[in-house]
Tab-separated table of C-alpha atoms in Angstrom:
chain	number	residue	atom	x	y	z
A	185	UNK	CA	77.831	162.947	184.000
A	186	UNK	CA	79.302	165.942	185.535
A	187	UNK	CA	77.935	166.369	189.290
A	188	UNK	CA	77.227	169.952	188.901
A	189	UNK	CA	74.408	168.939	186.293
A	190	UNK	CA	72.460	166.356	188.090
A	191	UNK	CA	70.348	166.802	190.902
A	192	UNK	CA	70.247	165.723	194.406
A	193	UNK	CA	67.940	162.579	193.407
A	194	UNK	CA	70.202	161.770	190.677
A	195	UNK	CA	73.008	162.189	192.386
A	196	UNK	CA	71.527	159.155	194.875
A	197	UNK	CA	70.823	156.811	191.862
A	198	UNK	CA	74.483	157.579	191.235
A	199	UNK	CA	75.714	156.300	194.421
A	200	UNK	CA	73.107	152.986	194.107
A	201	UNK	CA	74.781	152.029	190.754
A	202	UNK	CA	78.124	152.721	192.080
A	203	UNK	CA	77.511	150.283	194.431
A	204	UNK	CA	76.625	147.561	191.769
A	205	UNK	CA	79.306	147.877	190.009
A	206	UNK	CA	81.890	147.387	193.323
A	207	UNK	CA	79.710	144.477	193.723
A	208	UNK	CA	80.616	142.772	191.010
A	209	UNK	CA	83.160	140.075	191.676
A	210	UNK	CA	86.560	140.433	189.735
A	211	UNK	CA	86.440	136.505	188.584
A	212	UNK	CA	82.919	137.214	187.049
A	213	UNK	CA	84.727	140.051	185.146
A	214	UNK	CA	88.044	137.802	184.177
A	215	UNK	CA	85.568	134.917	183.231
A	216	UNK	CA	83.529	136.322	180.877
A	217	UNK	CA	86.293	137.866	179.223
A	218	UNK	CA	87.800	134.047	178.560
A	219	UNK	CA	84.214	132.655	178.204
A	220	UNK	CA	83.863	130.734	180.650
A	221	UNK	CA	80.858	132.641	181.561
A	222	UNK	CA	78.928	133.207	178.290
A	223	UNK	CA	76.018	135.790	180.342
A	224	UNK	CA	76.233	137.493	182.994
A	225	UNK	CA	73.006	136.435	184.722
A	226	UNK	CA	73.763	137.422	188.530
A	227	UNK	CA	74.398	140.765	186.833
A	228	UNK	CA	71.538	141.613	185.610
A	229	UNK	CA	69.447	139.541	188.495
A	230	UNK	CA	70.663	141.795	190.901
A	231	UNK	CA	70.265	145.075	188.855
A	232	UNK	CA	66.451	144.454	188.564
A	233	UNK	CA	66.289	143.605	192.356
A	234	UNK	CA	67.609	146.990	192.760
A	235	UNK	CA	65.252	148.830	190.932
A	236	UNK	CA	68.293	149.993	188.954
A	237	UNK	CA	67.448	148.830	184.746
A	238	UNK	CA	65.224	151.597	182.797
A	239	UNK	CA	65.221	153.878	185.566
A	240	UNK	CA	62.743	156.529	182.758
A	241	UNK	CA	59.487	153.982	182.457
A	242	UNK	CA	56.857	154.684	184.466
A	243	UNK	CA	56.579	153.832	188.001
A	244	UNK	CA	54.018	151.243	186.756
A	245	UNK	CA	56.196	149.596	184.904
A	246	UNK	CA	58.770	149.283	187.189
A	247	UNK	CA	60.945	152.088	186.206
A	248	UNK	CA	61.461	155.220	188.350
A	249	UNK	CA	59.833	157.595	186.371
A	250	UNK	CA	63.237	159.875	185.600
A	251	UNK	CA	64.838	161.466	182.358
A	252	UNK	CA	67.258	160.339	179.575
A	253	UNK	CA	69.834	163.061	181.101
A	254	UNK	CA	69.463	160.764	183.980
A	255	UNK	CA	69.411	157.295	182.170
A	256	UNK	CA	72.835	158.633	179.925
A	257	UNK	CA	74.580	159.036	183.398
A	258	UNK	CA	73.135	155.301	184.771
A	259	UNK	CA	74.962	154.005	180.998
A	260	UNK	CA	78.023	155.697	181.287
A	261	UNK	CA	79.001	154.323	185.447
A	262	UNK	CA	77.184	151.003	184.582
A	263	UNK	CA	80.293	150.855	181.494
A	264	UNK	CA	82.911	151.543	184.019
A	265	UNK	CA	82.732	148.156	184.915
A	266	UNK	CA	83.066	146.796	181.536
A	267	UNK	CA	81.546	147.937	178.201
A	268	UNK	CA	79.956	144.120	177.613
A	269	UNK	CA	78.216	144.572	181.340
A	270	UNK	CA	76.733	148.190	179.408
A	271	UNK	CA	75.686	146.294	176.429
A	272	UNK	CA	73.559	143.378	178.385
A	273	UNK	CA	72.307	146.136	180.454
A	274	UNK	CA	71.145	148.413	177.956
A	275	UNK	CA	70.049	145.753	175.379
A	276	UNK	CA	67.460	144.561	177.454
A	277	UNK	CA	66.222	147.626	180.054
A	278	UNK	CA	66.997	150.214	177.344
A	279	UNK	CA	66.715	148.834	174.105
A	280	UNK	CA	64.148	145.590	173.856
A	281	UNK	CA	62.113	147.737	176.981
A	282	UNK	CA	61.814	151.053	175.191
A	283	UNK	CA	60.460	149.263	172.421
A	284	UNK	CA	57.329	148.332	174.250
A	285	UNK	CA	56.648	150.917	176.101
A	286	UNK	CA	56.354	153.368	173.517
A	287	UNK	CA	54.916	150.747	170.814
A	288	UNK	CA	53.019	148.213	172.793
A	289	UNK	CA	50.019	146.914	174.721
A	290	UNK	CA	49.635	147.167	178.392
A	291	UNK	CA	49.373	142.862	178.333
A	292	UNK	CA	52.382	143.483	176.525
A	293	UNK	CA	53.918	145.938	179.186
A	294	UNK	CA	52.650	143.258	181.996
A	295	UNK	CA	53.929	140.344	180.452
A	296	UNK	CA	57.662	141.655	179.326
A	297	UNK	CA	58.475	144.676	180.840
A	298	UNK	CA	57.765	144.216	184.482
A	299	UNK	CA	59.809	141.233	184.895
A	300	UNK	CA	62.565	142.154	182.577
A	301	UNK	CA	62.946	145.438	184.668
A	302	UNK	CA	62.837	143.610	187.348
A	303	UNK	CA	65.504	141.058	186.544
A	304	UNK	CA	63.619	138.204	186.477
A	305	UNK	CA	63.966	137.446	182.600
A	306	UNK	CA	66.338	138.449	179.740
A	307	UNK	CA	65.450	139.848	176.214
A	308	UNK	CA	67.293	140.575	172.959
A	309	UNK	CA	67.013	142.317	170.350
A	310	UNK	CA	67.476	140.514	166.607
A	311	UNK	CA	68.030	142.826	163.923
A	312	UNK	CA	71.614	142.066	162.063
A	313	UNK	CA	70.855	139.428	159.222
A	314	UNK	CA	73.869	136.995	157.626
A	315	UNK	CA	73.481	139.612	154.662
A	316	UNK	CA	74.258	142.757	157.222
A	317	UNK	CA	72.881	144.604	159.308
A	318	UNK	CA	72.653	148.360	158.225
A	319	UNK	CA	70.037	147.733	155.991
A	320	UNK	CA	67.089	147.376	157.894
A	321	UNK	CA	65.162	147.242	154.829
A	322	UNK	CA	66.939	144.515	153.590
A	323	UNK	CA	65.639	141.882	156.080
A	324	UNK	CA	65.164	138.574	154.552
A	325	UNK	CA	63.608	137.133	157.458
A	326	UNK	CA	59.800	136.148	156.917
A	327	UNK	CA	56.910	136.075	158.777
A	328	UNK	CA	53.877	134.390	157.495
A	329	UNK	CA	50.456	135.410	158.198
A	330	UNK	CA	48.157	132.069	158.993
A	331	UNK	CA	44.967	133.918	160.737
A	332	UNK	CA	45.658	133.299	164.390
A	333	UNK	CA	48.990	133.893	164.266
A	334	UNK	CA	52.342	134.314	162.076
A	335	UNK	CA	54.568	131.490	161.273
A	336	UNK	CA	58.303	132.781	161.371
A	337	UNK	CA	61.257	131.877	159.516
A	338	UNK	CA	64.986	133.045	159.016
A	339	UNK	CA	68.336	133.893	160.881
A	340	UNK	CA	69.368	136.426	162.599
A	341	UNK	CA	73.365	136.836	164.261
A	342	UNK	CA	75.662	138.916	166.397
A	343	UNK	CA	73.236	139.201	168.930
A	344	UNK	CA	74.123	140.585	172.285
A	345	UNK	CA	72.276	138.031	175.283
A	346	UNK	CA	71.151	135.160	172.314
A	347	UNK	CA	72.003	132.564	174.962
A	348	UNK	CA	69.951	133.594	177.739
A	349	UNK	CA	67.099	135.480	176.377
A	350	UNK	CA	63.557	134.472	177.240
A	351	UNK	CA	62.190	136.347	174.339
A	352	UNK	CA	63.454	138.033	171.740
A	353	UNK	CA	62.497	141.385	169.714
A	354	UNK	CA	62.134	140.314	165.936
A	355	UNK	CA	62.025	142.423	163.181
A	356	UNK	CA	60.566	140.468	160.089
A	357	UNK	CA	58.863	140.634	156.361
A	358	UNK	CA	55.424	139.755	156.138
A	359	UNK	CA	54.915	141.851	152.516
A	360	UNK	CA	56.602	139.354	150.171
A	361	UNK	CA	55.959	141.794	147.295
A	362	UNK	CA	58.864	143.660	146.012
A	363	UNK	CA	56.736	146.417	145.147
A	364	UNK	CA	55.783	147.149	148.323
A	365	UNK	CA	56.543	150.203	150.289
A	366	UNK	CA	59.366	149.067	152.143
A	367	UNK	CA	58.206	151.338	154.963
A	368	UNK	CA	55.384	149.058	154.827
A	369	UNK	CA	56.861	145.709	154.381
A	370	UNK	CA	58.113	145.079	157.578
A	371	UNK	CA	56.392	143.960	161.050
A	372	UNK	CA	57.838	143.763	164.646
A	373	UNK	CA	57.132	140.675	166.783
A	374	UNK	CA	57.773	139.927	170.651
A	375	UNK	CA	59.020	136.241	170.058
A	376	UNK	CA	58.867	133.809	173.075
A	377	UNK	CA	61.806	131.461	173.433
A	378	UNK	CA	60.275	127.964	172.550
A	379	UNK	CA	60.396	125.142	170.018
A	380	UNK	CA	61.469	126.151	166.434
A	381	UNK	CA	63.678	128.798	168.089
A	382	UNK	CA	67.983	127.784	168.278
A	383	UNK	CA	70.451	129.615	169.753
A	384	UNK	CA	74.306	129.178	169.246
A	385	UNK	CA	76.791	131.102	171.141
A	386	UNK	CA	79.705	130.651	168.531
A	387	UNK	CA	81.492	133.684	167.883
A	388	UNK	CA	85.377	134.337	168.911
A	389	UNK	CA	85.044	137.413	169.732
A	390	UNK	CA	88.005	139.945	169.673
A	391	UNK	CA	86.071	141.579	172.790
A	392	UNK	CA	83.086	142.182	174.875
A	393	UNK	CA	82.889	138.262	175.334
A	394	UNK	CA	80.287	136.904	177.912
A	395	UNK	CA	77.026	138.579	176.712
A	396	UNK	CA	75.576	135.865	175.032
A	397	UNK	CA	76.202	137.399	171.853
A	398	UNK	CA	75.023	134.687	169.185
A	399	UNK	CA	73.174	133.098	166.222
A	400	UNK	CA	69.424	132.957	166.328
A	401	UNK	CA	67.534	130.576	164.061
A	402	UNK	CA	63.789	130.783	163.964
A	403	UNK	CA	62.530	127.250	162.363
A	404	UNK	CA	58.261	127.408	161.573
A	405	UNK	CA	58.176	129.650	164.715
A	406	UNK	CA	54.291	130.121	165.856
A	407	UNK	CA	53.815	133.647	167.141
A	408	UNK	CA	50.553	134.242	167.899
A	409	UNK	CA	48.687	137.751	166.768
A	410	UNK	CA	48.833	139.508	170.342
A	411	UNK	CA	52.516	139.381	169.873
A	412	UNK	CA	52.564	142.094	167.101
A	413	UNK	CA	54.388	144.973	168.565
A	414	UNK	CA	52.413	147.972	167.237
A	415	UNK	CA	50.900	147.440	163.700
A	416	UNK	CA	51.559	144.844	161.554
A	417	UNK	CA	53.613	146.109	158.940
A	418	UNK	CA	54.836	149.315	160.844
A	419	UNK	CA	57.902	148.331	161.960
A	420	UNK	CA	59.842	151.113	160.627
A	421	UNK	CA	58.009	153.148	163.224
A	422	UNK	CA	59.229	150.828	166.378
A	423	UNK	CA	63.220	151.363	164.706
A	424	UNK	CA	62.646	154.270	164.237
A	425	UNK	CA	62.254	155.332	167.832
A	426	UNK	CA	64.502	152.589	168.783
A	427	UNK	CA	67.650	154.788	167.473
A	428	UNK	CA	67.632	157.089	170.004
A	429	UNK	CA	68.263	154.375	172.862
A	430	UNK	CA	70.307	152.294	170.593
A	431	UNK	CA	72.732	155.037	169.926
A	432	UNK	CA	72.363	157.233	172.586
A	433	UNK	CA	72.699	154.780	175.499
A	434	UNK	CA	75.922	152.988	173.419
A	435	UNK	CA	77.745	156.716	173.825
A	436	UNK	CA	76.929	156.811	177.206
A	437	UNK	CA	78.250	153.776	177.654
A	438	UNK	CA	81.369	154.189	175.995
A	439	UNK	CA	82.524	157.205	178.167
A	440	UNK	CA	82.083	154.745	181.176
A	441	UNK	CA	84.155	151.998	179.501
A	442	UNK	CA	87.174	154.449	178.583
A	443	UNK	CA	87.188	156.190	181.926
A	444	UNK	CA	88.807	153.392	183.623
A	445	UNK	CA	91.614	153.540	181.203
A	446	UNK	CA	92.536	157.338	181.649
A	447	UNK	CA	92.310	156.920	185.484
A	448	UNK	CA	94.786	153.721	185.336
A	449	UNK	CA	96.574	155.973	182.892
A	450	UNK	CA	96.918	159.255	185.247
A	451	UNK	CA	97.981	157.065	188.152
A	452	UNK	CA	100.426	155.218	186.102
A	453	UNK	CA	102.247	158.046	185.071
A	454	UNK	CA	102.560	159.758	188.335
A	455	UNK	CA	104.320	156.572	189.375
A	456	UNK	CA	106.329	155.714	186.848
A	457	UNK	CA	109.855	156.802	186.553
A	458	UNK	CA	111.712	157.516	183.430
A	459	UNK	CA	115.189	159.672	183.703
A	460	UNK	CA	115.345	160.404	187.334
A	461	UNK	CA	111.512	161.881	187.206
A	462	UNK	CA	107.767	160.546	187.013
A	463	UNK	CA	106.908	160.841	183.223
A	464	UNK	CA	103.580	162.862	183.638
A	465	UNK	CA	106.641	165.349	184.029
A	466	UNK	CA	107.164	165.206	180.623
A	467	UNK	CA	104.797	166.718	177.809
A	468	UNK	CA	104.951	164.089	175.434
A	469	UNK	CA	102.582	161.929	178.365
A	470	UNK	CA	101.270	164.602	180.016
A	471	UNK	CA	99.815	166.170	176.755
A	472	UNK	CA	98.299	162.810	175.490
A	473	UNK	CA	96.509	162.759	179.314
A	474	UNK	CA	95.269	166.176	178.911
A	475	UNK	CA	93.580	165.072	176.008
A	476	UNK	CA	92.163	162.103	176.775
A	477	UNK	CA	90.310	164.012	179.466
A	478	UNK	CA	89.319	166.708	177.101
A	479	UNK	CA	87.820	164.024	174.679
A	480	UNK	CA	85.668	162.596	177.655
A	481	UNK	CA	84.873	165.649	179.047
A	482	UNK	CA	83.669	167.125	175.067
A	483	UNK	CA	81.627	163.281	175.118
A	484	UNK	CA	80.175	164.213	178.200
A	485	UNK	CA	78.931	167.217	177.271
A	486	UNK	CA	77.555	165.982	174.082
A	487	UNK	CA	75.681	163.098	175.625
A	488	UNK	CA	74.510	165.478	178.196
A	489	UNK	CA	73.358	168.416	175.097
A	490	UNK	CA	71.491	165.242	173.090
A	491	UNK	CA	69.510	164.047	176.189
A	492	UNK	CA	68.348	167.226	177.168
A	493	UNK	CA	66.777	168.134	173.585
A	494	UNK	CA	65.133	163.992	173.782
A	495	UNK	CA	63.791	165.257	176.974
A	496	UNK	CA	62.443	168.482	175.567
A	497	UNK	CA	60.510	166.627	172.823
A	498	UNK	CA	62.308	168.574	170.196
A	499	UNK	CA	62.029	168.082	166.243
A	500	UNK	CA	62.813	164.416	165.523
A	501	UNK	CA	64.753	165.031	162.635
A	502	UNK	CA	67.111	167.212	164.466
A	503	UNK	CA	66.985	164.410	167.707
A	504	UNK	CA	68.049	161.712	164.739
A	505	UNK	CA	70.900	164.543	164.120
A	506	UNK	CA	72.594	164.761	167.132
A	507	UNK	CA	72.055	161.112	168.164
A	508	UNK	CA	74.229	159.748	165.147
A	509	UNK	CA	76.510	163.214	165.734
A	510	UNK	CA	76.941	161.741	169.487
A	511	UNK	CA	77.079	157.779	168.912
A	512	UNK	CA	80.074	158.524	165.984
A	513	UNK	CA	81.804	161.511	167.967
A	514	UNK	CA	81.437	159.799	172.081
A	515	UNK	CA	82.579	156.469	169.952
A	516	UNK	CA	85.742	157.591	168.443
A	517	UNK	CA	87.089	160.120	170.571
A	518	UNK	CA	86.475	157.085	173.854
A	519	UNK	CA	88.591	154.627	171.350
A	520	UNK	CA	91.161	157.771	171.464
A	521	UNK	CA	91.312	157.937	174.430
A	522	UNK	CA	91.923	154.602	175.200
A	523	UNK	CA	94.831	154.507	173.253
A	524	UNK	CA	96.255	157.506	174.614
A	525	UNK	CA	95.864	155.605	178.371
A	526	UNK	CA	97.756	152.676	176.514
A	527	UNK	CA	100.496	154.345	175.019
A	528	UNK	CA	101.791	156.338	177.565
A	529	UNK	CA	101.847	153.122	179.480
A	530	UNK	CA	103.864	151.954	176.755
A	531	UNK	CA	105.114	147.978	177.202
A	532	UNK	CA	103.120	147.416	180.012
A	533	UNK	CA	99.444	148.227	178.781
A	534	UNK	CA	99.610	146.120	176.259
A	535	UNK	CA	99.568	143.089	178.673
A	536	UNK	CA	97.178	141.988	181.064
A	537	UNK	CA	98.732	143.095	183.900
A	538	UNK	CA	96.724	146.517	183.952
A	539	UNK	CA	93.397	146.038	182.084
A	540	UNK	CA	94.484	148.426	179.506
A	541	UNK	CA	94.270	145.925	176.465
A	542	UNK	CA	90.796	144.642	177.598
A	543	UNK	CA	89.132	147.764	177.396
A	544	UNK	CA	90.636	149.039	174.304
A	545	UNK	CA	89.701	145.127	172.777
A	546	UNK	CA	85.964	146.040	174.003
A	547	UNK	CA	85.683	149.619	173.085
A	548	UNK	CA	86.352	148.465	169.491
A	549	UNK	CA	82.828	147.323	169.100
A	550	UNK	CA	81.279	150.888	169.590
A	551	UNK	CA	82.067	152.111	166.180
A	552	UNK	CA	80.829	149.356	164.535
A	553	UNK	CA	77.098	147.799	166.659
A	554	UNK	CA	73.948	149.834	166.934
A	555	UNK	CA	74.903	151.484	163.210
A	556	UNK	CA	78.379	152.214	161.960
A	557	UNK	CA	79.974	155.631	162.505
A	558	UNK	CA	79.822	155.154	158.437
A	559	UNK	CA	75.962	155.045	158.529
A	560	UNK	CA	76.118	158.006	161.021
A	561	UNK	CA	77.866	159.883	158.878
A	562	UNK	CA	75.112	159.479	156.359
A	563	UNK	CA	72.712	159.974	158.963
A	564	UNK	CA	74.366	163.346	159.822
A	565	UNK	CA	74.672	164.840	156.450
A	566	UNK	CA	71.087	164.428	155.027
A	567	UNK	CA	69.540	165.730	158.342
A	568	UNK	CA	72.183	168.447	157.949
A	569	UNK	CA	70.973	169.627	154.357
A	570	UNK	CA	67.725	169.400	155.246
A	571	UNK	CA	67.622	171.765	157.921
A	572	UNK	CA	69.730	174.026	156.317
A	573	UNK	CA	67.219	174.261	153.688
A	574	UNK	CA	64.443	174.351	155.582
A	575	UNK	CA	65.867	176.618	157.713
A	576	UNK	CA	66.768	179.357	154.573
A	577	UNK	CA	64.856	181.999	154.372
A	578	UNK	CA	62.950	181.661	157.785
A	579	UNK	CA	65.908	182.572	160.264
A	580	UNK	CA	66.258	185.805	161.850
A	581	UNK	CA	70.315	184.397	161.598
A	582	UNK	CA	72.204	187.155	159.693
A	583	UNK	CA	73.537	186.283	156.011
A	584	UNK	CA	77.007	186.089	156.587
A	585	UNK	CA	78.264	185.438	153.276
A	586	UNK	CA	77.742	188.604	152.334
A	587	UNK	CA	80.323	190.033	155.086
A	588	UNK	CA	83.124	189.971	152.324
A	589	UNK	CA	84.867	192.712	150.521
A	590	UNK	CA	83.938	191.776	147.260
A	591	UNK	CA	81.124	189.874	148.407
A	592	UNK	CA	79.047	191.922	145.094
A	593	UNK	CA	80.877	189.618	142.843
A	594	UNK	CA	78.486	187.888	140.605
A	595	UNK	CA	80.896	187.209	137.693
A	596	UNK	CA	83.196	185.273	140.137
A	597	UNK	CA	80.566	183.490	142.327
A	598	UNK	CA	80.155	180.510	140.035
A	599	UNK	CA	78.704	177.657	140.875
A	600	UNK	CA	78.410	175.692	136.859
């Protein structure tokens, strides 16, 4: 985040991540991208000692009691160090974390929250299905009512810290009827990691390997009632709220991830020599520098616009808005960017001498997880329509359309 917007506390919490991320050995880094480490557990570990994960919860809940324009500056220099080390962070302290706080019990809060912030255990979130995972509707996975408790059944996959997590945050039908509302149909549990639940790290991915990401079966799973998160049958209302961290924190994130790549970039090219003169000399690099800085610098601001109206409570339809406007713009103008960085570099960036091709491989992902730029697009238009017709009629905005010369036209304006 630009330093002229943060404050002097901010500015401190800065400084403390910084010094995480220089913390971070380079053959933790190189490992995980081979898989030889499949999570990165120190990580994390040492993030909670610091105080550092979900830095808006309450005090009492370990957090630091802050702001999202805060927690969107924490994302983006956490992803400077590598947009998997983002995702692990934010799936957990930002994602799984936000989830109970705003949904669940204070036993809840204790028992998950607390330690998760606090690094002592891991949590994922299991959404994506075999059958997809943009139709949250659609989930085929079951939950079973049985008095007590629910007995859970069905697969979920691609998910980010599988391997290590000690529980999991599972969304699941417990309406079999097809009639139902599917608003209605659905239930959100807090699932312990015990017998009946498998894991299988199994994926090759093209990037963002070492999180964990991975297959999770749930075999005649006993979850007991108090593990409801919310109301059974509500858990449209815990996704719901969930999108705002989901997408929000993942374009924060991604402006971390590609800044690497346009510093390597600027450096390179005041180095390299092409024709008796460094090539940022010539406008054909220079140019594709310039904007790759103006794309992170627009992300910036738009990250910084969205968290401000989450902090000022504004309408949620317009805060659904600009979140899928800012996860689908941050997303693809970072993945530009990154390939500017790599093709002024030209040859060389495309090995693994400079890790160029690493972050473009990783930044890949952040068009695609937390809901396609697709599905934001969707997002974006209906919320669109719907506030310009709500807003019709009501505005003190001036008409505009009638600033034309023959704007008193009706015989040519047309419209069946």
């Amino acid at each position: 985040m630009f330093d002229y917007m943060m404050d002097e506390k901010a500015l401190a919490l800065r400084e403390e991540v910084r010094d995480l991320v220089a913390g971070v050995p380079k053959q933790m880094i190189l490992d995980m991208d081979e898989d030889k480490i499949v999570f990165p557990r120190e990580f994390l570990a040492e993030a909670g000692r610091r105080n550092l994960m979900g830095c808006r919860y309450p005090e009492k809940w370990g957090g630091r009691g802050m702001d999202w324009a805060t927690t969107v500056m924490v994302m983006e220099e956490v992803g400077v160090l590598g947009y998997i080390f983002a995702c692990v962070f934010g799936v957990g302290a930002e994602l799984v974390c936000d989830a109970v706080i705003l949904h669940g019990t204070d036993e809840q809060k204790e028992k998950y929250v607390k330690p998760l912030l606090a690094g002592q255990i891991f949590a994922a979130e299991c959404l994506t299905e075999p059958r997809g995972g943009s139709d949250f509707f659609g989930t085929t996975t079951k939950a079973e009512d049985k008095g007590d408790h629910f007995v859970l059944n069905g697969q979920k996959r691609f998910i980010v810290g599988a391997e290590a997590a000690d529980y999991f945050l599972v969304y699941a039908r417990t309406n079999p009827d097809p009639q139902c509302d599917p608003h209605k149909a659905l239930t959100c549990f807090l699932v312990d990691r015990s017998g009946g639940v498998e894991t299988a790290y199994q994926y090759g991915l093209m990037g963002c390997r070492g999180g964990g990401a991975g297959r999770v079966v749930f075999k005649d799973v006993k979850v007991p009632k108090e593990n409801v998160l919310g109301e059974v049958g509500a858990a449209y209302k815990v996704f719901n709220t969930m999108m705002i961290p989901e997408r929000l924190g993942t374009a924060a994130m991604t402006i971390g991830a590609a800044r690497p790549a346009l510093d390597i970039a600027t450096g390179y090219t005041t180095r390299r020599k092409a024709f008796g003169q460094t090539i940022n000399n010539y406008q054909g690099v220079s140019f594709q520098v310039a904007e790759a800085a103006m794309l992170l610098d627009a992300s910036r601001a738009m990250c910084h616009a969205t968290a401000r109206a989450v902090d000022s409570h504004i309408h949620p339809r317009r805060i659904r808005r600009m979140v899928s406007e800012t996860k689908k713009f941050v997303t693809e103008s970072c993945q530009k960017a990154a390939h500017n960085a790599m093709q002024v570099m030209g040859g060389i960036g495309y090995t693994n001498i400079f890790p160029i091709e690493r972050i473009v491989r990783d930044l890949r992902l952040a068009s695609i997880w937390t809901g396609t730029n697709e599905v934001m697009a969707l997002i974006i238009a209906s919320e669109w329509y719907k506030e310009y017709f709500t807003k019709k009629g009501v505005t003190s905005e001036r008409d505009m359309e009638e600033i034309a010369a023959q704007a008193d036209s009706p015989e040519e304006k047309i419209y069946e």
